[in-house]
CSV table of C-alpha atoms and ligand atoms in Angstrom, one decimal:
chain,number,residue,atom,x,y,z
A,1,MET,CA,65.4,144.2,67.0
A,2,SER,CA,67.4,143.2,63.9
A,3,ASN,CA,67.5,139.6,62.5
A,4,VAL,CA,70.7,140.1,61.6
A,5,THR,CA,73.1,137.6,63.4
A,6,ILE,CA,77.2,136.8,63.0
A,7,ARG,CA,77.8,134.2,60.2
A,8,ASP,CA,81.6,134.1,61.0
A,9,ILE,CA,84.9,136.4,63.1
A,10,ARG,CA,88.2,135.8,61.3
A,11,THR,CA,91.9,137.8,62.2
A,12,ILE,CA,93.6,139.3,59.7
A,13,PHE,CA,97.3,139.7,60.1
A,14,THR,CA,98.7,142.9,58.4
A,15,GLU,CA,102.1,144.7,58.6
A,16,PRO,CA,103.0,146.3,55.9
A,17,ASP,CA,105.3,149.3,57.7
A,18,GLY,CA,106.8,147.7,59.7
A,19,ILE,CA,104.5,147.0,62.7
A,20,ARG,CA,102.2,143.6,63.1
A,21,LEU,CA,98.3,144.8,63.1
A,22,VAL,CA,95.6,142.2,63.9
A,23,ILE,CA,92.2,143.4,62.5
A,24,VAL,CA,88.8,141.6,63.2
A,25,LYS,CA,86.4,140.7,61.0
A,26,ILE,CA,82.7,139.8,61.8
A,27,GLU,CA,80.8,139.2,58.6
A,28,THR,CA,77.0,138.4,59.1
A,29,SER,CA,73.9,136.7,58.0
A,30,GLU,CA,73.1,140.0,55.4
A,31,PRO,CA,74.7,139.7,52.4
A,32,GLY,CA,77.4,142.0,52.7
A,33,LEU,CA,77.3,143.8,55.9
A,34,TYR,CA,80.0,143.4,57.9
A,35,GLY,CA,82.2,144.7,60.4
A,36,ILE,CA,85.8,145.3,60.9
A,37,GLY,CA,87.5,145.5,64.5
A,38,CYS,CA,91.5,146.8,66.0
A,39,ALA,CA,92.7,144.1,67.9
A,40,THR,CA,96.7,145.7,67.2
A,41,PHE,CA,99.1,143.9,70.8
A,42,THR,CA,102.2,143.8,69.1
A,43,GLN,CA,104.3,141.3,70.9
A,44,ARG,CA,101.7,139.2,70.6
A,45,PRO,CA,100.2,138.9,68.2
A,46,THR,CA,98.9,135.6,67.7
A,47,ALA,CA,98.0,134.5,71.4
A,48,VAL,CA,95.0,137.5,70.2
A,49,LYS,CA,94.3,135.3,67.9
A,50,VAL,CA,93.9,132.3,69.6
A,51,ALA,CA,91.7,134.0,72.6
A,52,LEU,CA,89.8,134.6,68.5
A,53,ASP,CA,89.4,131.4,67.1
A,54,ASP,CA,89.8,129.1,70.1
A,55,TYR,CA,86.9,130.8,72.2
A,56,LEU,CA,85.2,134.0,71.3
A,57,ARG,CA,84.4,132.4,68.2
A,58,PRO,CA,82.8,129.3,69.4
A,59,LEU,CA,80.9,131.7,72.0
A,60,LEU,CA,80.1,133.8,69.3
A,61,ILE,CA,78.9,132.3,65.7
A,62,GLY,CA,74.8,133.0,65.3
A,63,LYS,CA,73.8,135.4,67.9
A,64,GLY,CA,72.4,138.6,66.6
A,65,VAL,CA,74.3,141.4,66.3
A,66,ASP,CA,72.1,144.0,68.1
A,67,ASP,CA,73.0,143.8,72.2
A,68,ILE,CA,76.4,144.7,72.0
A,69,GLU,CA,76.5,145.3,75.5
A,70,ASP,CA,75.2,141.6,76.5
A,71,ILE,CA,77.9,141.0,73.8
A,72,TRP,CA,80.6,142.6,75.6
A,73,GLN,CA,79.7,141.4,79.5
A,74,THR,CA,78.9,137.7,77.8
A,75,SER,CA,82.6,137.7,76.1
A,76,TYR,CA,84.2,139.1,79.6
A,77,ILE,CA,83.1,136.9,82.3
A,78,SER,CA,83.7,134.1,79.7
A,79,SER,CA,87.0,133.4,80.6
A,80,TYR,CA,85.7,133.7,84.5
A,81,TRP,CA,89.9,135.5,85.8
A,82,ARG,CA,89.4,138.8,85.1
A,83,ASN,CA,91.1,139.9,81.6
A,84,GLY,CA,94.3,141.2,81.0
A,85,PRO,CA,95.4,142.8,77.1
A,86,VAL,CA,95.1,139.7,74.8
A,87,LEU,CA,91.6,138.3,75.9
A,88,ASN,CA,90.7,142.2,76.2
A,89,ASN,CA,92.0,143.0,72.1
A,90,ALA,CA,90.2,139.8,71.4
A,91,ILE,CA,87.0,141.0,72.9
A,92,SER,CA,87.9,144.8,71.1
A,93,GLY,CA,88.2,143.4,68.2
A,94,VAL,CA,84.5,142.1,68.0
A,95,ASP,CA,83.1,144.9,69.9
A,96,GLN,CA,84.4,148.0,67.6
A,97,ALA,CA,83.1,145.9,64.4
A,98,LEU,CA,80.0,145.4,66.6
A,99,TRP,CA,80.1,149.1,67.1
A,100,ASP,CA,81.1,149.4,62.6
A,101,ILE,CA,77.9,147.0,62.0
A,102,LYS,CA,75.0,148.9,63.9
A,103,GLY,CA,76.6,152.3,62.2
A,104,LYS,CA,76.1,151.0,58.8
A,105,MET,CA,72.3,149.5,59.3
A,106,ALA,CA,71.6,152.8,61.2
A,107,ASN,CA,73.8,154.7,58.1
A,108,MET,CA,75.5,156.9,60.8
A,109,PRO,CA,78.9,157.2,61.4
A,110,VAL,CA,79.5,155.6,65.2
A,111,TYR,CA,80.5,158.7,66.7
A,112,ASP,CA,75.9,159.8,65.6
A,113,LEU,CA,75.7,156.0,67.7
A,114,PHE,CA,77.0,157.3,70.7
A,115,GLY,CA,74.9,160.9,70.9
A,116,GLY,CA,77.2,162.8,67.8
A,117,LYS,CA,79.9,165.2,67.8
A,118,ALA,CA,81.1,167.5,70.8
A,119,ARG,CA,83.5,169.3,67.9
A,120,GLU,CA,83.9,169.3,64.6
A,121,ALA,CA,87.4,167.4,64.5
A,122,ALA,CA,90.2,166.1,66.7
A,123,ALA,CA,93.3,167.6,67.8
A,124,VAL,CA,96.1,165.4,67.7
A,125,TYR,CA,99.5,165.7,68.4
A,126,VAL,CA,102.4,163.6,67.1
A,127,HIS,CA,105.6,162.5,68.1
A,128,ALA,CA,109.5,164.6,67.0
A,129,LYS,CA,112.6,163.0,68.8
A,130,GLY,CA,116.6,162.9,67.9
A,131,ALA,CA,120.0,162.2,68.8
A,132,GLY,CA,120.2,166.0,70.0
A,133,ASN,CA,119.0,169.2,70.6
A,134,SER,CA,119.3,170.3,66.8
A,135,GLU,CA,118.1,167.7,65.5
A,136,VAL,CA,114.8,168.1,67.7
A,137,GLU,CA,114.0,171.0,66.7
A,138,ASP,CA,114.3,170.0,63.0
A,139,GLU,CA,111.8,168.1,63.6
A,140,VAL,CA,109.4,170.0,66.0
A,141,ARG,CA,109.8,173.4,63.4
A,142,GLY,CA,108.5,170.8,60.6
A,143,PHE,CA,106.1,169.4,62.3
A,144,MET,CA,105.1,173.5,63.3
A,145,ALA,CA,105.3,173.6,59.7
A,146,GLU,CA,102.3,171.0,58.6
A,147,GLY,CA,100.1,172.7,61.5
A,148,TYR,CA,100.3,170.8,64.5
A,149,HIS,CA,100.6,172.1,67.5
A,150,HIS,CA,100.6,169.6,69.9
A,151,ILE,CA,104.5,167.8,70.0
A,152,ARG,CA,105.3,165.2,71.9
A,153,VAL,CA,109.2,165.6,72.3
A,154,GLN,CA,111.9,162.5,72.9
A,155,ILE,CA,115.2,162.6,72.7
A,156,GLU,CA,118.2,159.9,73.1
A,157,THR,CA,119.4,159.7,76.1
A,158,PRO,CA,123.8,160.3,76.4
A,159,GLY,CA,125.3,156.7,77.2
A,160,GLY,CA,122.8,154.5,74.6
A,161,PHE,CA,119.3,154.2,75.1
A,162,SER,CA,116.5,156.7,72.7
A,163,THR,CA,113.7,157.6,74.8
A,164,TYR,CA,111.6,156.9,72.1
A,165,GLY,CA,109.1,154.2,72.7
A,166,THR,CA,107.2,154.4,69.0
A,167,GLY,CA,105.6,156.7,67.1
A,168,GLY,CA,107.3,159.2,64.2
A,169,ARG,CA,106.6,158.9,60.4
A,170,GLY,CA,105.0,154.9,60.8
A,171,SER,CA,108.4,154.0,62.3
A,172,ALA,CA,108.8,150.6,62.8
A,173,ASN,CA,111.1,150.8,65.9
A,174,ILE,CA,109.1,149.0,68.8
A,175,GLU,CA,111.3,146.2,69.6
A,176,THR,CA,114.7,147.8,69.5
A,177,SER,CA,113.7,151.1,69.7
A,178,GLY,CA,117.6,151.3,71.5
A,179,THR,CA,121.3,152.4,70.0
A,180,LYS,CA,124.3,151.8,70.6
A,181,PRO,CA,125.9,154.4,71.7
A,182,ASP,CA,128.8,155.4,70.4
A,183,GLU,CA,129.6,158.2,72.8
A,184,GLY,CA,127.8,159.4,76.7
A,185,PRO,CA,129.7,159.3,80.1
A,186,ARG,CA,132.7,157.0,80.3
A,187,TRP,CA,131.1,155.1,83.0
A,188,ILE,CA,128.9,153.7,81.2
A,189,THR,CA,130.3,152.9,77.9
A,190,GLN,CA,134.1,152.4,79.4
A,191,ARG,CA,132.6,150.4,82.4
A,192,ILE,CA,130.8,147.3,80.5
A,193,GLU,CA,133.7,147.5,77.7
A,194,GLU,CA,136.1,147.2,80.6
A,195,ARG,CA,135.1,144.9,82.7
A,196,ASP,CA,134.1,141.7,78.9
A,197,PRO,CA,135.6,142.8,75.7
A,198,ASN,CA,133.4,140.6,74.1
A,199,VAL,CA,130.2,141.3,75.9
A,200,LYS,CA,130.3,144.7,73.3
A,201,TYR,CA,126.6,146.4,73.9
A,202,ALA,CA,124.7,142.4,74.3
A,203,HIS,CA,122.0,144.9,75.6
A,204,PRO,CA,119.8,145.2,72.1
A,205,GLY,CA,117.2,147.2,73.6
A,206,GLY,CA,120.0,149.5,74.3
A,207,VAL,CA,121.4,151.0,77.9
A,208,PHE,CA,119.5,153.2,79.5
A,209,GLU,CA,120.6,156.1,83.2
A,210,PRO,CA,117.8,157.8,84.8
A,211,ARG,CA,120.2,160.7,85.4
A,212,PRO,CA,121.4,161.1,82.1
A,213,TYR,CA,118.0,160.4,80.3
A,214,MET,CA,117.2,163.1,83.2
A,215,ARG,CA,120.1,166.0,81.8
A,216,ALA,CA,119.2,165.1,78.2
A,217,ALA,CA,115.2,165.8,78.3
A,218,LEU,CA,115.3,169.3,80.6
A,219,GLY,CA,118.0,170.1,78.7
A,220,LEU,CA,116.0,169.6,74.9
A,221,PHE,CA,113.3,171.3,77.0
A,222,ASP,CA,115.2,175.0,77.7
A,223,HIS,CA,116.2,174.3,74.2
A,224,LEU,CA,112.6,174.2,73.0
A,225,ARG,CA,111.2,177.0,74.8
A,226,SER,CA,115.2,179.2,74.2
A,227,ASN,CA,114.9,178.7,70.6
A,228,ILE,CA,111.0,177.9,70.0
A,229,GLY,CA,109.3,179.3,72.8
A,230,PHE,CA,105.7,178.7,74.0
A,231,ASP,CA,103.5,179.1,70.9
A,232,VAL,CA,103.1,175.5,71.1
A,233,GLU,CA,102.3,172.6,73.0
A,234,LEU,CA,105.3,170.4,74.0
A,235,LEU,CA,104.4,166.6,75.6
A,236,HIS,CA,106.9,164.2,76.8
A,237,ASP,CA,106.6,160.6,78.0
A,238,VAL,CA,108.9,159.3,80.7
A,239,HIS,CA,107.5,156.1,79.9
A,240,GLU,CA,107.3,154.5,83.1
A,241,ARG,CA,111.4,154.2,83.6
A,242,ILE,CA,113.0,156.4,86.3
A,243,PRO,CA,112.8,155.9,90.3
A,244,PRO,CA,109.6,156.2,91.1
A,245,ILE,CA,111.4,159.6,94.0
A,246,LEU,CA,113.1,161.0,90.6
A,247,GLY,CA,110.2,161.1,88.6
A,248,VAL,CA,108.6,163.1,91.8
A,249,TRP,CA,111.6,165.3,91.3
A,250,LEU,CA,111.3,165.7,87.6
A,251,ALA,CA,107.9,166.4,87.4
A,252,LYS,CA,108.3,169.9,89.9
A,253,GLU,CA,111.3,170.5,87.5
A,254,VAL,CA,109.9,170.6,84.2
A,255,GLU,CA,107.3,173.1,85.2
A,256,GLN,CA,108.8,175.7,83.8
A,257,TYR,CA,108.6,174.3,80.5
A,258,GLN,CA,105.1,174.4,80.8
A,259,LEU,CA,104.2,171.5,79.1
A,260,PHE,CA,101.0,170.5,78.2
A,261,PHE,CA,101.1,166.8,79.7
A,262,LEU,CA,104.4,164.9,81.7
A,263,GLU,CA,103.4,160.8,80.4
A,264,ASP,CA,103.9,157.9,82.1
A,265,LEU,CA,106.2,159.5,85.4
A,266,PHE,CA,106.1,156.1,86.7
A,267,PRO,CA,104.9,152.2,86.2
A,268,PRO,CA,100.9,150.9,86.8
A,269,GLU,CA,102.5,150.1,90.3
A,270,ASP,CA,104.3,153.0,91.7
A,271,GLN,CA,101.3,154.9,90.6
A,272,GLU,CA,100.6,156.1,94.3
A,273,TYR,CA,103.5,158.1,93.5
A,274,PHE,CA,101.2,160.2,91.7
A,275,ARG,CA,100.3,161.3,95.1
A,276,MET,CA,103.2,163.2,95.7
A,277,VAL,CA,103.1,165.1,92.3
A,278,ARG,CA,100.4,166.5,93.1
A,279,GLU,CA,101.3,167.7,96.4
A,280,GLN,CA,104.3,169.6,94.6
A,281,THR,CA,103.5,170.3,91.2
A,282,SER,CA,100.4,171.7,88.4
A,283,THR,CA,103.1,169.7,86.1
A,284,PRO,CA,100.2,168.0,83.8
A,285,ILE,CA,100.0,164.3,84.2
A,286,ALA,CA,99.0,162.2,81.2
A,287,MET,CA,98.7,157.9,83.0
A,288,GLY,CA,97.2,154.9,81.8
A,289,GLU,CA,98.5,153.1,78.2
A,290,LEU,CA,99.9,150.5,80.7
A,291,TYR,CA,96.3,149.2,82.2
A,292,ASN,CA,94.4,146.5,80.9
A,293,ASN,CA,91.1,146.7,82.5
A,294,PRO,CA,89.1,150.3,83.5
A,295,HIS,CA,89.2,149.3,87.4
A,296,GLU,CA,92.5,149.7,87.0
A,297,MET,CA,91.9,153.2,86.0
A,298,THR,CA,89.0,154.0,89.1
A,299,PRO,CA,91.9,154.9,92.1
A,300,MET,CA,93.7,157.5,89.4
A,301,VAL,CA,90.5,158.9,88.4
A,302,LYS,CA,88.6,159.6,91.5
A,303,ASP,CA,91.4,161.4,93.4
A,304,ARG,CA,92.0,163.2,90.9
A,305,LEU,CA,95.4,161.8,90.1
A,306,LEU,CA,96.0,162.7,86.6
A,307,ASP,CA,94.6,165.1,84.2
A,308,PHE,CA,95.1,163.1,80.8
A,309,MET,CA,94.0,159.3,80.7
A,310,ARG,CA,95.6,157.6,78.2
A,311,VAL,CA,94.4,154.5,78.1
A,312,HIS,CA,94.6,152.1,74.6
A,313,ILE,CA,90.9,151.1,74.4
A,314,SER,CA,92.1,147.8,72.3
A,315,GLN,CA,93.8,147.1,75.7
A,316,ILE,CA,90.9,147.2,78.0
A,317,GLY,CA,88.4,145.8,75.2
A,318,GLY,CA,87.4,147.9,73.3
A,319,LEU,CA,84.8,151.0,72.7
A,320,THR,CA,82.0,150.1,75.3
A,321,PRO,CA,84.1,149.5,78.4
A,322,ALA,CA,86.2,152.6,76.9
A,323,ARG,CA,82.9,155.6,76.4
A,324,LYS,CA,82.2,154.3,80.4
A,325,LEU,CA,85.9,155.2,81.2
A,326,ALA,CA,86.0,159.1,79.4
A,327,ALA,CA,82.1,159.2,81.4
A,328,LEU,CA,83.7,158.2,84.9
A,329,CYS,CA,86.8,161.1,83.6
A,330,GLU,CA,84.4,164.0,82.4
A,331,ALA,CA,82.9,163.3,86.2
A,332,PHE,CA,86.2,163.6,88.4
A,333,GLY,CA,87.9,166.9,85.7
A,334,VAL,CA,89.7,164.2,83.7
A,335,ARG,CA,91.0,164.5,80.0
A,336,THR,CA,90.9,162.2,77.0
A,337,ALA,CA,94.4,160.9,75.2
A,338,TRP,CA,93.9,158.0,74.1
A,339,HIS,CA,96.5,156.1,73.5
A,340,GLY,CA,97.7,156.1,69.8
A,341,PRO,CA,100.9,154.6,68.5
A,342,GLY,CA,101.9,153.0,65.2
A,343,ASP,CA,100.5,149.9,66.9
A,344,THR,CA,97.1,151.3,67.1
A,345,SER,CA,95.9,150.4,63.1
A,346,PRO,CA,93.4,152.7,61.5
A,347,VAL,CA,91.5,150.8,62.6
A,348,GLY,CA,91.9,151.7,66.0
A,349,HIS,CA,92.7,155.3,65.7
A,350,ALA,CA,89.1,155.3,63.3
A,351,ALA,CA,87.5,154.2,66.9
A,352,ASN,CA,89.8,156.9,68.9
A,353,LEU,CA,87.8,159.5,66.6
A,354,ALA,CA,84.7,158.7,67.2
A,355,LEU,CA,85.2,159.2,71.5
A,356,ASP,CA,86.9,162.1,70.2
A,357,LEU,CA,84.3,163.5,68.5
A,358,ASN,CA,82.1,162.9,70.9
A,359,THR,CA,83.0,163.7,75.0
A,360,SER,CA,82.8,166.5,76.4
A,361,ASN,CA,86.1,165.5,78.2
A,362,PHE,CA,88.2,165.2,75.0
A,363,GLY,CA,91.5,166.2,75.8
A,364,ILE,CA,93.8,165.5,73.3
A,365,GLN,CA,94.7,162.8,70.3
A,366,GLU,CA,97.9,160.6,69.9
A,367,TYR,CA,98.7,160.0,66.0
A,368,SER,CA,101.7,158.5,64.7
A,369,ILE,CA,101.4,159.2,61.6
A,370,PHE,CA,100.4,156.5,59.2
A,371,GLY,CA,102.7,154.9,56.5
A,372,ASP,CA,102.0,155.4,52.9
A,373,ARG,CA,101.3,151.1,52.6
A,374,THR,CA,98.9,151.2,55.8
A,375,ARG,CA,97.0,154.3,54.4
A,376,GLU,CA,96.5,152.1,51.0
A,377,VAL,CA,95.3,148.6,52.6
A,378,PHE,CA,93.3,150.7,55.2
A,379,PRO,CA,90.4,153.3,52.6
A,380,GLY,CA,88.7,155.7,54.5
A,381,SER,CA,92.2,155.9,57.5
A,382,PRO,CA,91.2,159.0,59.2
A,383,GLU,CA,92.4,161.8,57.4
A,384,VAL,CA,94.8,164.8,59.3
A,385,HIS,CA,95.3,167.8,58.1
A,386,ASP,CA,96.5,171.1,60.0
A,387,GLY,CA,96.9,169.2,63.8
A,388,TYR,CA,94.0,167.9,63.2
A,389,MET,CA,91.9,164.2,62.6
A,390,TRP,CA,88.5,164.2,60.3
A,391,PRO,CA,85.7,162.5,60.4
A,392,ASN,CA,84.3,161.2,56.8
A,393,GLY,CA,80.6,160.6,57.8
A,394,LYS,CA,81.2,157.7,56.6
A,395,PRO,CA,78.4,154.9,58.7
A,396,GLY,CA,80.3,152.9,61.0
A,397,LEU,CA,83.7,153.3,61.8
A,398,GLY,CA,84.0,154.6,58.5
A,399,ILE,CA,87.1,152.1,57.8
A,400,ASP,CA,87.4,149.5,55.9
A,401,ILE,CA,90.2,146.9,55.1
A,402,ASP,CA,91.5,145.7,51.8
A,403,GLU,CA,92.5,141.9,52.5
A,404,ASP,CA,94.0,141.4,49.1
A,405,LEU,CA,96.2,144.4,50.1
A,406,ALA,CA,96.7,143.0,53.3
A,407,ALA,CA,97.7,139.3,52.5
A,408,LYS,CA,101.1,141.1,50.4
A,409,PHE,CA,102.1,141.9,53.9
A,410,PRO,CA,102.1,138.7,56.2
A,411,PHE,CA,104.1,139.1,59.7
A,412,GLU,CA,108.2,139.3,59.3
A,413,GLU,CA,110.3,137.3,61.6
A,414,ARG,CA,111.3,138.7,64.8
A,415,ALA,CA,114.1,137.3,67.4
A,416,TYR,CA,112.8,136.4,70.5
A,417,GLY,CA,108.7,136.6,68.9
A,418,GLY,CA,108.7,140.3,68.7
A,419,ALA,CA,109.0,140.7,72.6
A,420,TRP,CA,109.4,144.2,73.5
A,421,SER,CA,112.9,144.9,73.5
A,422,ALA,CA,113.2,146.2,76.9
A,423,PRO,CA,117.3,148.4,77.6
A,424,ARG,CA,119.1,148.1,80.7
A,425,ARG,CA,120.5,150.1,82.9
A,426,ALA,CA,124.7,150.2,83.2
A,427,ASP,CA,124.8,147.3,85.1
A,428,GLY,CA,122.8,144.5,82.7
A,429,SER,CA,119.6,145.1,84.7
A,430,VAL,CA,116.3,145.3,82.4
A,431,VAL,CA,114.7,148.6,82.8
A,432,ARG,CA,110.3,148.0,83.2
A,433,PRO,CA,109.1,150.3,80.9
B,501,GCO,C1,103.2,156.1,72.9
B,501,GCO,C2,103.7,154.8,73.4
B,501,GCO,C3,104.0,153.5,72.4
B,501,GCO,C4,104.7,152.2,73.1
B,501,GCO,C5,104.1,151.6,72.1
B,501,GCO,C6,104.5,150.4,72.8
B,501,GCO,O1,103.0,156.5,74.4
B,501,GCO,O2,102.5,156.2,72.4
B,501,GCO,O3,104.6,154.8,74.3
B,501,GCO,O4,105.1,153.9,72.4
B,501,GCO,O5,106.6,152.0,73.4
B,501,GCO,O6,102.9,151.3,72.0
B,501,GCO,O7,104.0,148.7,71.6
B,502,MG,MG1,103.4,156.2,76.0
């Protein structure tokens, strides 16, 4: 038992490449000993800071750094009501920072604290996207030439919406991932503009219709398999946007294209539909980034309704709960595929990597290519080459933050406070991600 205590807990905001990142830094009673953790909830960053400054900091200052499990449990119940993404992200920042500290004290990487490596590096997937089949094909070929074996493919939907979400080369395109459609089925563009020429697409998130999207996606898979073949693993993210029964149909239709996985076919609220999918197709299913509590995943795992668990580690409270969720998944043959979009900081990616290396039921690691400035702000950011993310062997999470440089990239002003800008259907109704 060390006598090292938590001296201060600070929240650091930085936006080096157009995505708002939230980092927690725990300074200890030991001069020069500190840890960092990811608490990035890019749509609600200031709420996470309030949760840290006003609630966790007063609770934890002066506590010993050793007992991470007790600190996690104490923090989790300190709000009594079960946590959502804001409180969980706050706890995650503390939790990951404490694992970082413990590794530094033990002079071991976090994956060694967990029991060592089950593999040398973690296979990653990257994001290819485009307005048409050939554009996506070019991106896929480019990534294959760079050594990637797993590539997520998304295509702009005729009539409006880029189904990208975030990702790609440091893309900032989270809040307004829609586009103004210049073409697409006339009944979409025409109907809105004929109804009221002044409307002119008052949908910052774009217009999304299920059938054009599904036709475009199936056409893309057919094009890629016909032109590139089956020696590359293709993934796709439905992003929860289509009516459930169409999701059942789509999961069957894509079976011929042998996807590595089909992600977020349904929103969490409709997860019972996965039972229909499991009875009708062997398309590998990925789900989880929108879950905020590990217990939401339990029914899915125990009934083997998914193949890849896609939880966003900071949304469920950090490495401490994530390790347990990975172990639960192992018992049911479910593999990990931790969420790793542009709105996960390199610290969060380093935390993902610690589990990727240690857990035997690793599946794949999402990697949203860090922008150059982001890499500079976070020395020790995991290196990626030949399609794998590699550890640097340094103690703790093996990464740091250059606070002076981080301060040079303050959060930019955003419309609507940086809210998630959902697409709308042609009739103007909002599409729930
Ligand atoms: C993914 C996710 C992201 C999310 C984004 C939300 O699979 O990477 O769907 O694209 O949309 O993380 O902020
Ligand atoms: Mg997703």
